[in-house]
Amino acid sequence: MAARRCPAVQVALIVLLVVMTAVCVALIVVLTTGKKDKAPGPQDTTYLIGVGRSDCTPPPAEIPLMGYAKPQQTAAGIHTRLYSRAFIIDDGSRRVVFVTADVGMISQRLRLEVLQALKEKYGDLYRHDNVVLSGTHTHCGPAGYFQYTLFMLTSKGYIKAAVEPLVNGIVKSIDIAHSNMKPGRIYRNRGELDDSNLNRSPHSYMNNPQNERNRYKSNTDKDVLVLKFTDLDGDGIGMISWFAVHAVSMNYTNRMVSSDNMGYASYLLEEDKNPGELPGQGGFVAGFSSSNLGDVTPNTRGPYCANTGLPCDYLNSSCPVGGTVMCQALGPGKDMFDSTSIIGHNIYLKAKELYANAVEEVTGPVQFAHQWVNMTDVTVKINDTHTVRTCKPALGHSFAAGAIDGGGDLNFTQGAVEGDPFWDGIRDALVGPPSNQTKECHHPKPILFSTGEMNWPLPWHPQIVDVQIITIGSVAVIAVPGEITTMSGRRLREAVKNELTSVDTFRNSEVVIAGLSNVYTHYITTYEEYQVQRYEGASTIYGPHTLTAYLHKYRELAKAIAQDKVSELPVGPEPPFFTNNLFNLMAAAAVDRKPENSSFGDVLEEVLPVYRLGDVVSVTFVAGNPRHSGDIRDRTFVTVEIYDNRTESWEVVYNDASWETRFHWLKGSNLQNNATVEWFIPSSAPTGSYRIRHFGHYKELKSLRPVITPYEGSSDVFSVRSSYY
């Protein structure tokens, strides 16, 4: 009997040994294949995901910068380059594209040109209904990409040199995302970020109902939402983050192209995830998108009178001497560069934390809904007896006062609910008075410009507006065509969420606003905020019931998505694509001249022989006009290079996209220009031998014909040491 039991025991031992070996192997695999960006284990849902990034920087000279409407703020160099970041998500039957670009806002013309280019490349794959274009709202990107008269007048017209890099850069970012699509997963996470935004119109906010205000602990939204994209191995490939703050840490005195605080957050996270790569390179793409930032500033020290240091008037944000111009909001830093760094770094750190800890997987189908709406004629039934309607566009007197991030130069103040006979008389003489119907519709706004009644040489403001929602599983992104205030955004998110959660598919939905999307229509305030007529209310161009109309339209979109009835939505009236009467007020760039006995690229002010970590290196070159360099998206004006003794060659370690460099172009007298390059040596820079190089183009006349020629220049070699001793 004992002899018969022996084989059974042996078999049992062998089975046990095999099981134990398998367990050990599995543990070894788990322990040795963990990676920093690994996401939780596979679930049930995968998407096809593509991410892409492309430079969209315009020629950084003479082109007006968009946002502050200061005629003197024209480009004169590069602080940081501008990028478009694209994300494509496909569930196997539908796909959506979300783009966040380092521009002030998406104009209707820019969107139409991008969609036209996508149609030529991809047919009907990427369309008006499944592509969202959103701007980060930097006020230091180019202007000149609008087709409506008001914006063309304030930005020297429709400027092809500004439009083409934006269109081509956005399309290229989508091309890259399209070509890189792979199976992957999406995770979401939400957190709060303090000390990085401030309500710049608290008086308006306080006019909202107290019981509504009591639901929230702050008069700005502190939430940061992150979507984390990974491949099937769990390796991170990209991220989108939304946070509500104006990208105005760089103020209106700056004349360098800059992506501001949101762009710096992208820069830092991409630097983390693409180690050893120059800016704009590497596979990981980090998009930081705008949200309901209409009344939200990054200048967290608040408004003070620049000439006295005392607080501004609370109601109208002006100073006893100097008016609104002297009332300036201050950031947390010692200057605008420091403030940009602090706010951008705060946003980056919070997004990085949320990205690292994102464990809630996004599942479910991809859906989208879109309509074109004539926003000048929307009627909404409030109850059985009362309806409200939108108006033809008009701007109020307080629009000209500007905000505390950049006040107007004239004697307008925020909070004006009565007109000014002097300015009204000038308006009437120049463009004519507003109609009684428009005045009544916009009450209590005193109308400065009745732009909806001004159509020469083209309409002054858009009438046809995009409303759009895309859903990625349980995450709904509301594409809002303007700057929506904190409370307006809360009402809109809640309205959309209520419609979506009426069905089980969206019971755990996350709703976020992507502002400055698809077409620019200035501001969107609540009805109550509108009554106060601060800058935001005066700039709500479709009247006091603008938000009510949007709530109605976005509810319809959300309901159609929830009930799977998007195909039944009317498309609406298509927006115009103007081909005639677009004007350009920018003259062609002049020929370049140089000092006698010099060449373009020669050094005018040389570097020192030795610098320490933390010093600033500066070198000035004889330069041409950067406009002569044409499309600069894949080129640089600046390189900082270190000498590698092992290979006996120079290696580029920084360029004009780097935070550590600044490229200043100075338009000199007698058509003689120069370029100064600054390199702020970081404490992490290796000691060694360096040089700074500058590249450009100059224009001269030969036989009365313009000829453009490339040039380059180099500083002397200098040493970077940890100390002088």
C-alpha positions in Angstrom: 0.0 0.0 0.0 2.8 2.4 0.9 4.4 1.7 -2.5 1.2 2.6 -4.3 0.9 5.9 -2.4 4.4 7.1 -3.5 3.6 8.2 -7.1 0.6 10.2 -5.8 2.8 12.0 -3.3 5.4 12.7 -6.0 2.7 14.1 -8.4 1.4 16.4 -5.6 4.9 17.6 -4.8 5.6 18.3 -8.5 2.3 20.2 -8.9 3.1 22.2 -5.8 6.6 23.0 -7.1 5.2 24.2 -10.4 2.6 26.4 -8.7 5.2 27.9 -6.4 7.6 28.6 -9.3 4.8 30.3 -11.3 4.0 32.5 -8.3 7.6 33.5 -7.9 8.1 34.3 -11.5 4.9 36.4 -11.4 6.2 38.3 -8.4 9.6 38.9 -10.0 7.9 40.3 -13.1 5.7 42.6 -11.1 8.7 43.9 -9.0 11.1 44.4 -12.0 8.8 45.9 -14.6 7.3 48.8 -12.5 7.8 52.2 -14.1 7.3 55.7 -12.8 4.3 56.5 -15.0 2.7 53.1 -14.6 -1.1 53.3 -14.3 -3.3 50.8 -12.4 -3.8 47.4 -14.0 -5.9 46.9 -17.2 -9.6 47.3 -17.0 -12.3 46.7 -19.6 -12.0 49.8 -21.8 -9.3 50.9 -24.1 -9.3 53.8 -26.6 -7.2 54.7 -29.5 -5.2 57.7 -28.3 -2.9 60.1 -30.2 -1.0 63.1 -28.8 0.9 65.7 -30.8 2.6 69.0 -30.3 3.8 71.6 -32.8 5.3 75.1 -32.8 2.9 77.8 -33.8 5.1 80.9 -33.1 4.8 83.8 -35.5 7.6 86.2 -36.6 8.4 87.9 -33.4 8.6 91.5 -34.7 6.2 94.3 -35.2 3.0 92.1 -35.2 0.6 93.3 -32.5 0.2 91.1 -29.5 -3.4 90.0 -28.7 -5.2 90.7 -25.4 -4.5 94.0 -23.9 -5.5 96.1 -26.9 -2.5 98.4 -26.4 -1.3 99.7 -29.8 2.2 100.1 -28.6 2.4 96.4 -27.6 3.9 94.9 -30.7 6.2 91.9 -30.8 9.9 92.5 -30.3 11.4 89.2 -29.4 10.7 85.8 -27.8 10.3 85.0 -24.1 9.0 81.5 -24.8 7.7 79.9 -28.0 4.1 79.1 -28.6 2.8 75.6 -29.1 -0.4 73.8 -30.2 -1.1 70.5 -28.4 -3.5 68.1 -29.8 -5.2 65.0 -28.3 -7.3 62.5 -30.3 -9.5 59.9 -28.6 -11.3 57.2 -30.6 -13.5 54.5 -29.0 -13.7 52.4 -32.2 -16.7 54.0 -33.7 -16.3 57.7 -32.9 -13.4 60.1 -32.4 -12.9 63.5 -31.0 -10.0 66.0 -31.2 -9.2 68.5 -28.4 -6.6 71.1 -29.0 -5.2 73.6 -26.6 -3.0 76.3 -28.3 -0.8 79.0 -26.8 -2.9 81.8 -28.3 -5.1 84.5 -26.8 -8.3 82.8 -28.0 -9.6 80.9 -31.0 -11.1 83.2 -33.5 -13.8 82.1 -35.9 -11.5 82.7 -38.9 -8.7 80.6 -37.3 -11.1 77.7 -36.7 -12.6 77.8 -40.2 -9.1 77.8 -41.8 -8.0 74.9 -39.6 -11.1 72.9 -40.5 -10.6 73.7 -44.2 -7.0 72.4 -44.0 -8.1 69.3 -42.1 -10.8 68.6 -44.7 -8.3 68.8 -47.5 -6.1 66.2 -45.7 -8.5 63.9 -44.1 -11.9 64.3 -45.8 -14.7 64.1 -43.4 -12.7 62.5 -40.5 -12.1 65.8 -38.6 -15.0 68.2 -38.7 -16.7 71.1 -37.0 -18.6 68.8 -34.7 -15.8 66.6 -33.4 -12.9 69.0 -33.2 -12.6 71.5 -30.3 -10.0 74.3 -30.5 -9.3 76.1 -27.3 -6.9 79.0 -26.5 -4.8 79.2 -23.3 -5.5 83.0 -23.3 -1.9 84.2 -23.2 -2.0 87.9 -23.9 1.5 87.8 -25.5 0.7 85.8 -28.6 0.0 87.3 -32.0 -3.1 89.2 -33.1 -4.2 89.6 -36.7 -6.1 86.3 -37.1 -9.6 87.6 -37.0 -12.2 88.4 -39.7 -14.4 90.9 -37.9 -13.8 94.6 -38.1 -13.5 95.4 -34.4 -10.6 92.9 -33.9 -9.0 93.9 -37.2 -9.0 97.6 -36.3 -7.3 96.9 -32.9 -4.7 94.5 -34.4 -3.6 96.1 -37.7 -6.0 94.0 -39.8 -5.9 90.4 -41.0 -2.2 89.5 -41.0 -1.2 86.4 -43.0 2.2 86.2 -41.3 0.4 85.7 -38.0 -2.4 83.5 -39.4 -0.3 80.9 -41.3 1.9 79.8 -38.4 -1.2 79.3 -36.2 -3.1 77.4 -38.8 -0.1 75.3 -39.9 1.0 74.7 -36.3 -2.5 73.6 -35.1 -2.9 71.3 -38.1 0.6 69.8 -37.7 -0.1 69.0 -34.0 -3.3 67.1 -35.1 -1.2 65.4 -37.9 1.3 64.2 -35.3 -1.4 63.0 -33.0 -3.2 61.2 -35.9 0.0 59.4 -36.9 0.9 58.4 -33.4 -2.5 56.8 -32.4 -2.2 53.7 -30.3 -4.4 51.7 -27.9 -4.4 53.2 -24.5 -6.3 54.1 -21.3 -7.4 57.3 -19.7 -7.5 58.2 -16.0 -9.0 61.2 -14.3 -8.2 63.0 -11.1 -9.3 66.3 -9.5 -7.8 68.4 -6.8 -7.7 72.0 -5.5 -5.0 74.6 -6.0 -4.8 77.6 -3.6 -2.9 80.9 -3.9 -2.9 80.9 -7.7 -6.0 82.9 -8.7 -8.1 85.8 -7.4 -11.5 87.2 -8.4 -10.8 90.6 -10.1 -14.5 91.7 -9.9 -15.6 90.7 -6.4 -18.2 93.5 -6.5 -19.9 91.8 -9.5 -19.7 88.4 -7.9 -21.3 89.6 -4.7 -24.4 90.6 -6.7 -25.2 86.9 -7.3 -27.8 85.5 -4.9 -26.4 84.9 -1.4 -27.9 81.4 -1.2 -26.0 80.5 -4.4 -22.8 82.0 -3.1 -23.2 80.1 0.1 -22.8 76.9 -1.8 -19.2 77.7 -2.6 -16.2 78.4 -0.3 -14.5 80.8 -2.7 -15.4 83.4 -5.3 -13.1 81.6 -7.8 -12.9 77.9 -8.8 -9.8 76.3 -7.3 -10.4 72.9 -9.0 -7.8 71.4 -11.2 -9.0 68.5 -13.4 -6.4 66.2 -15.0 -6.9 63.5 -17.7 -4.0 61.1 -17.8 -3.3 59.2 -21.1 -1.3 56.0 -21.1 -0.5 53.2 -23.5 -1.5 49.6 -22.7 1.7 49.0 -20.9 0.8 51.9 -18.5 3.4 54.3 -19.8 2.3 57.9 -19.8 2.0 59.5 -23.2 0.2 62.7 -22.4 -2.1 64.8 -20.1 -4.7 67.5 -20.3 -5.3 69.8 -17.3 -8.0 72.5 -16.8 -7.7 75.4 -14.4 -9.4 78.8 -14.2 -7.0 81.6 -14.4 -6.2 84.4 -16.8 -2.8 84.0 -18.6 -1.9 87.6 -17.8 1.1 87.2 -15.5 3.1 88.8 -18.3 1.7 92.4 -18.3 1.1 94.9 -21.1 4.6 96.3 -20.9 6.0 93.1 -22.2 6.8 92.9 -25.9 8.2 89.4 -26.2 6.1 86.6 -27.5 5.3 84.5 -24.5 3.1 81.5 -23.6 2.7 83.0 -20.0 1.8 81.0 -16.9 -0.2 78.2 -18.6 2.5 77.7 -21.2 5.2 77.6 -18.5 3.2 74.8 -16.7 3.3 72.8 -20.0 7.0 73.5 -20.4 7.8 72.2 -16.9 5.8 69.0 -17.1 7.1 68.2 -20.6 10.6 68.9 -19.3 9.9 66.3 -16.6 8.5 63.7 -18.9 10.9 64.2 -21.8 14.3 64.3 -20.0 17.3 65.4 -22.1 15.1 66.9 -24.8 15.0 70.5 -25.9 11.6 72.4 -25.5 9.0 71.2 -28.0 10.6 67.9 -28.4 9.9 64.5 -26.9 6.9 62.2 -27.1 5.0 63.2 -23.9 2.6 66.1 -24.5 1.2 68.1 -21.6 -1.7 70.4 -22.4 -2.9 73.0 -20.0 -6.3 74.5 -20.9 -8.3 77.5 -19.9 -11.6 77.2 -18.1 -14.1 79.6 -16.5 -11.5 82.4 -16.1 -13.6 85.4 -17.0 -13.3 87.2 -13.7 -10.1 85.5 -12.5 -6.6 87.0 -12.3 -3.3 85.4 -11.5 -2.2 88.7 -9.9 -2.9 87.4 -6.4 -1.7 90.5 -4.5 -4.7 92.3 -5.9 -5.2 95.9 -7.3 -3.2 98.8 -6.0 -2.6 102.4 -7.2 0.8 102.2 -8.8 1.5 105.9 -8.0 0.6 105.7 -4.3 0.6 102.1 -3.3 -2.9 102.4 -1.8 -5.7 100.1 -2.7 -7.9 101.1 -5.7 -11.5 102.1 -5.3 -13.4 98.9 -4.7 -16.4 99.7 -6.9 -14.8 101.0 -10.0 -11.2 100.0 -9.8 -9.7 103.5 -10.3 -7.3 105.8 -8.4 -7.8 109.4 -7.3 -4.9 110.4 -9.5 -4.4 108.6 -12.8 -7.8 106.8 -12.9 -8.0 103.2 -14.2 -4.5 103.3 -15.7 -2.9 103.6 -12.3 -5.0 100.8 -10.8 -2.9 97.7 -11.5 -3.1 94.2 -10.1 0.1 92.8 -8.8 1.3 89.2 -9.1 2.9 87.2 -6.3 6.4 87.8 -7.7 8.8 90.7 -7.7 8.2 91.3 -11.4 6.1 89.8 -14.3 8.7 87.1 -15.1 8.8 86.0 -11.4 5.0 86.0 -11.2 4.7 84.0 -14.4 7.2 81.5 -12.9 5.4 81.2 -9.6 1.9 80.8 -11.0 3.0 78.4 -13.7 5.0 76.4 -11.3 2.1 76.1 -8.9 -0.2 74.9 -11.7 2.5 72.4 -12.9 3.1 71.0 -9.4 -0.7 70.4 -8.8 -1.1 68.8 -12.2 1.9 66.6 -11.7 0.6 65.4 -8.4 -2.8 64.7 -9.8 -1.3 62.9 -12.8 0.9 60.7 -10.6 -2.1 59.7 -8.4 -4.8 59.3 -11.1 -6.4 55.9 -10.6 -10.0 56.4 -11.6 -10.3 55.0 -15.1 -12.4 56.8 -17.7 -14.6 54.3 -19.5 -17.5 54.5 -21.9 -18.1 55.7 -25.5 -16.9 58.9 -27.1 -19.7 61.3 -28.2 -20.1 64.9 -29.4 -22.8 67.4 -30.2 -22.4 70.7 -32.0 -24.6 73.5 -33.3 -24.2 76.9 -34.9 -26.4 79.4 -33.2 -27.4 83.0 -34.2 -26.7 84.5 -30.8 -28.3 87.8 -31.7 -31.7 86.2 -31.8 -32.2 83.5 -29.1 -35.4 83.5 -27.2 -35.7 81.4 -24.0 -39.0 80.7 -22.2 -38.3 81.2 -18.5 -41.8 80.2 -17.2 -45.4 80.0 -18.4 -45.6 83.8 -18.8 -42.1 85.1 -19.3 -39.5 84.9 -22.1 -36.1 86.6 -22.5 -34.0 87.2 -25.5 -30.5 88.0 -26.6 -29.4 91.2 -28.4 -27.4 92.4 -31.3 -23.8 92.8 -30.1 -22.8 95.9 -28.3 -20.0 97.0 -25.9 -20.6 99.2 -22.9 -18.7 102.2 -21.6 -16.9 100.1 -19.0 -15.4 98.0 -21.8 -13.1 100.9 -22.5 -12.0 101.0 -18.9 -10.3 97.7 -19.2 -9.7 95.4 -16.2 -7.2 95.6 -13.3 -4.9 93.4 -15.3 -4.6 96.2 -17.9 -6.7 99.4 -17.6 -7.8 101.6 -20.4 -5.9 104.8 -21.2 -9.0 107.1 -21.4 -11.2 108.4 -18.6 -13.6 105.5 -18.5 -14.2 103.6 -15.3 -15.7 100.2 -14.5 -19.2 100.1 -13.1 -20.7 102.7 -15.4 -24.4 102.4 -15.8 -24.8 105.8 -17.5 -23.3 107.1 -20.7 -21.0 110.0 -21.0 -22.2 112.9 -23.3 -18.6 113.7 -24.5 -17.8 110.1 -25.6 -21.4 109.5 -26.8 -21.1 112.6 -29.0 -17.8 111.4 -30.5 -19.3 108.0 -31.1 -22.4 109.4 -32.8 -20.2 111.5 -35.1 -18.0 108.6 -36.1 -20.2 105.5 -36.3 -23.7 106.7 -35.4 -25.8 106.2 -32.3 -27.3 102.8 -31.2 -30.9 102.2 -32.0 -33.5 102.4 -29.3 -34.2 98.7 -29.7 -30.5 97.9 -29.0 -30.3 100.3 -26.1 -33.5 98.8 -24.5 -32.3 95.2 -25.1 -28.9 95.9 -23.4 -30.2 97.8 -20.4 -28.7 98.8 -18.0 -25.6 98.8 -20.2 -24.8 102.3 -21.5 -23.7 101.5 -25.1 -20.4 102.7 -26.3 -20.3 100.8 -29.6 -23.4 99.2 -31.1 -21.2 96.7 -33.0 -24.1 94.6 -34.1 -25.4 97.5 -36.1 -22.0 98.3 -37.7 -21.1 96.3 -40.8 -18.5 98.3 -42.7 -16.3 97.1 -44.2 -17.3 93.8 -42.6 -19.5 93.0 -39.5 -17.8 94.3 -36.3 -18.7 91.2 -34.3 -19.8 87.6 -35.0 -23.5 86.7 -35.0 -23.1 82.9 -35.7 -21.5 81.1 -32.7 -20.4 77.5 -32.1 -21.8 75.6 -29.1 -20.3 72.2 -28.6 -19.9 69.4 -26.1 -17.6 66.4 -26.4 -17.7 63.5 -24.0 -15.0 61.0 -23.4 -16.6 58.3 -21.4 -17.7 59.9 -18.2 -15.9 63.2 -18.8 -17.8 66.0 -20.6 -15.9 69.0 -22.0 -18.0 72.1 -22.7 -16.4 74.2 -25.4 -17.4 77.8 -24.5 -16.9 80.6 -27.1 -15.7 83.3 -24.8 -14.5 84.3 -21.3 -17.1 82.9 -18.9 -17.1 84.1 -15.3 -16.8 81.9 -12.2 -20.5 81.7 -11.3 -21.6 81.6 -14.9 -19.3 78.6 -15.4 -20.7 76.9 -12.2 -24.3 77.3 -13.5 -23.3 76.0 -16.9 -21.5 72.9 -15.5 -24.4 72.1 -13.2 -27.0 72.5 -16.0 -25.0 70.1 -18.3 -24.4 67.6 -15.6 -28.1 67.5 -14.6 -29.0 66.6 -18.2 -26.2 64.0 -18.5 -26.9 62.3 -15.2 -30.5 61.8 -16.1 -29.3 58.5 -17.6 -27.2 55.9 -15.9 -24.4 56.1 -18.5 -23.3 59.4 -17.1 -24.2 58.9 -13.4 -20.6 59.5 -12.4 -19.9 62.3 -14.9 -17.2 64.9 -14.6 -18.0 68.2 -16.4 -15.4 70.7 -17.3 -15.4 74.0 -19.2 -12.9 74.7 -22.0 -12.9 78.4 -22.5 -11.9 80.6 -25.4 -13.0 77.9 -27.8 -13.9 77.9 -31.5 -15.0 81.6 -31.8 -14.4 84.6 -29.6 -17.3 86.6 -28.3 -15.8 88.5 -25.3 -17.4 87.7 -21.9 -20.3 85.8 -20.5 -21.6 87.0 -17.1 -24.6 86.0 -15.0 -27.6 88.2 -15.3 -26.9 89.6 -11.8 -23.2 90.4 -12.6 -24.3 92.1 -15.8 -26.3 94.6 -13.7 -23.2 95.9 -12.1 -21.6 96.7 -15.5 -18.0 96.2 -14.6 -15.6 95.4 -17.4 -16.9 91.8 -17.8 -20.5 92.8 -17.9 -19.9 95.7 -20.3 -18.1 93.1 -22.5 -21.0 90.6 -22.5 -21.9 91.5 -26.1 -25.2 89.7 -26.5 -26.9 91.4 -23.6 -28.0 90.5 -20.0 -29.6 87.2 -21.0 -26.5 85.8 -22.7 -25.8 83.2 -20.1 -29.5 82.1 -20.1 -29.3 81.5 -23.8 -26.2 79.5 -23.5 -27.6 77.4 -20.6 -30.6 76.6 -22.9 -28.4 75.7 -25.9 -25.9 73.6 -23.9 -28.8 71.8 -22.1 -30.1 70.8 -25.5 -26.7 69.4 -26.5 -26.3 67.5 -23.3 -29.8 66.1 -23.5 -29.2 64.9 -27.1 -26.0 63.2 -26.0 -27.6 61.5 -23.0 -30.6 60.3 -25.1 -28.4 59.4 -28.1 -30.4 61.8 -30.3 -27.6 64.0 -31.5 -28.5 63.3 -35.2 -31.9 65.0 -34.5 -30.3 68.3 -33.6 -30.6 71.0 -36.2 -27.1 72.0 -37.5 -27.9 75.7 -37.5 -26.8 78.6 -39.8 -23.1 78.3 -41.0 -20.8 81.1 -40.1 -19.4 83.3 -42.9 -15.9 82.9 -44.4 -15.1 86.3 -45.7 -13.0 86.6 -48.8 -13.5 90.3 -49.6 -12.8 93.4 -47.6 -10.3 91.8 -45.3 -7.7 94.5 -44.7 -4.1 94.6 -43.5 -2.7 97.8 -42.0 0.8 96.5 -41.6 3.4 97.8 -44.0 5.9 95.4 -45.5 9.1 95.1 -43.4 11.7 97.6 -44.5 15.2 96.7 -45.8 17.8 96.1 -43.2 20.9 98.3 -42.8 24.1 97.7 -40.8 26.8 99.9 -39.3 29.7 100.7 -41.5 32.5 98.1 -41.6 30.3 95.4 -40.1 28.2 92.4 -41.2 24.9 91.0 -40.0 25.6 88.6 -37.1 28.6 90.6 -35.9 28.8 91.1 -32.2 28.2 94.7 -30.9 28.4 94.0 -27.2 30.5 90.9 -26.3 30.2 88.5 -23.4 32.5 88.5 -20.4 35.1 85.8 -20.2 33.8 84.1 -17.0 30.3 83.7 -15.4 29.1 82.0 -12.3 26.0 79.8 -11.9 23.0 82.2 -11.4 24.6 85.0 -13.5 23.0 86.5 -16.7 25.0 86.3 -19.9 24.2 89.0 -22.4 25.4 89.5 -26.0 24.2 91.9 -28.7 24.4 91.3 -32.5 23.9 93.3 -35.7 20.5 91.9 -36.7 17.9 91.8 -39.5 14.2 92.1 -39.0 12.8 88.7 -37.8 9.9 89.1 -40.2 12.3 88.4 -43.0 12.9 84.9 -41.6 9.4 83.9 -42.7 8.0 80.6 -41.2 10.2 80.2 -38.0 8.3 77.2 -36.5 11.1 74.7 -36.9 14.0 77.1 -36.6 15.5 79.1 -33.8 16.9 82.6 -33.4 19.1 81.5 -30.5 21.3 78.7 -29.3 23.3 78.3 -26.1 25.9 75.7 -26.7 28.4 73.8 -24.5 31.7 72.4 -25.7 31.9 68.6 -25.3 35.6 67.7 -24.7 34.9 64.0 -25.4 33.6 64.5 -28.9 35.3 67.9 -29.5 32.0 69.3 -30.7 29.4 71.9 -29.6 26.1 70.7 -28.2 22.9 72.8 -28.1 21.6 72.9 -24.5 19.1 75.9 -24.8 17.3 77.7 -27.6 14.8 80.5 -27.9 12.0 78.2 -26.7 13.8 77.8 -23.4 12.6 79.5 -20.2 16.3 80.4 -19.4 16.8 82.5 -22.6 15.3 85.8 -23.8 15.6 87.1 -27.3 15.1 90.9 -27.6 14.9 92.5 -31.0 15.4 96.3 -31.1 14.2 98.3 -34.1 16.9 101.0 -34.3 17.2 104.2 -36.2 18.2 104.5 -39.8 16.9 100.9 -40.3 19.7 99.5 -38.2 18.4 96.8 -35.9 20.1 94.7 -33.2 19.3 91.6 -31.2 20.2 91.0 -27.6 20.3 87.5 -26.3 20.2 86.9 -22.5 20.9 83.5 -20.9 19.9 83.2 -17.2 22.4 80.5 -16.1 20.5 78.0 -14.0 22.1 76.5 -10.9 21.8 73.1 -12.6 24.0 74.1 -15.6 27.2 72.1 -15.9 30.4 74.1 -15.6 32.4 74.3 -18.8 33.0 76.4 -22.0 30.0 77.9 -23.7 29.0 80.1 -26.6 25.8 81.9 -27.7 24.8 81.9 -31.4 22.2 84.0 -33.2 20.5 83.2 -36.5 18.4 85.4 -38.7 17.8 86.9 -42.2 18.2 90.3 -43.6 16.6 92.0 -46.6 18.5 94.2 -49.1 17.7 95.7 -52.5 19.6 94.4 -55.5 18.8 96.0 -58.8 15.7 97.4 -57.1 14.5 93.9 -56.2 14.3 92.7 -52.5 16.7 89.9 -51.7 16.6 88.0 -48.4 19.8 86.4 -47.1 20.4 84.2 -44.1 23.1 85.1 -41.6 24.5 83.9 -38.3 26.8 85.1 -35.5 28.5 83.8 -32.5 29.8 85.2 -29.2 33.2 84.6 -27.9 33.7 81.4 -25.9 33.1 82.0 -22.2 33.4 79.9 -19.1 30.7 79.0 -16.6 32.1 78.2 -13.1 30.6 77.5 -9.7 32.6 80.4 -8.4 35.2 83.0 -9.6 37.9 81.4 -7.5 
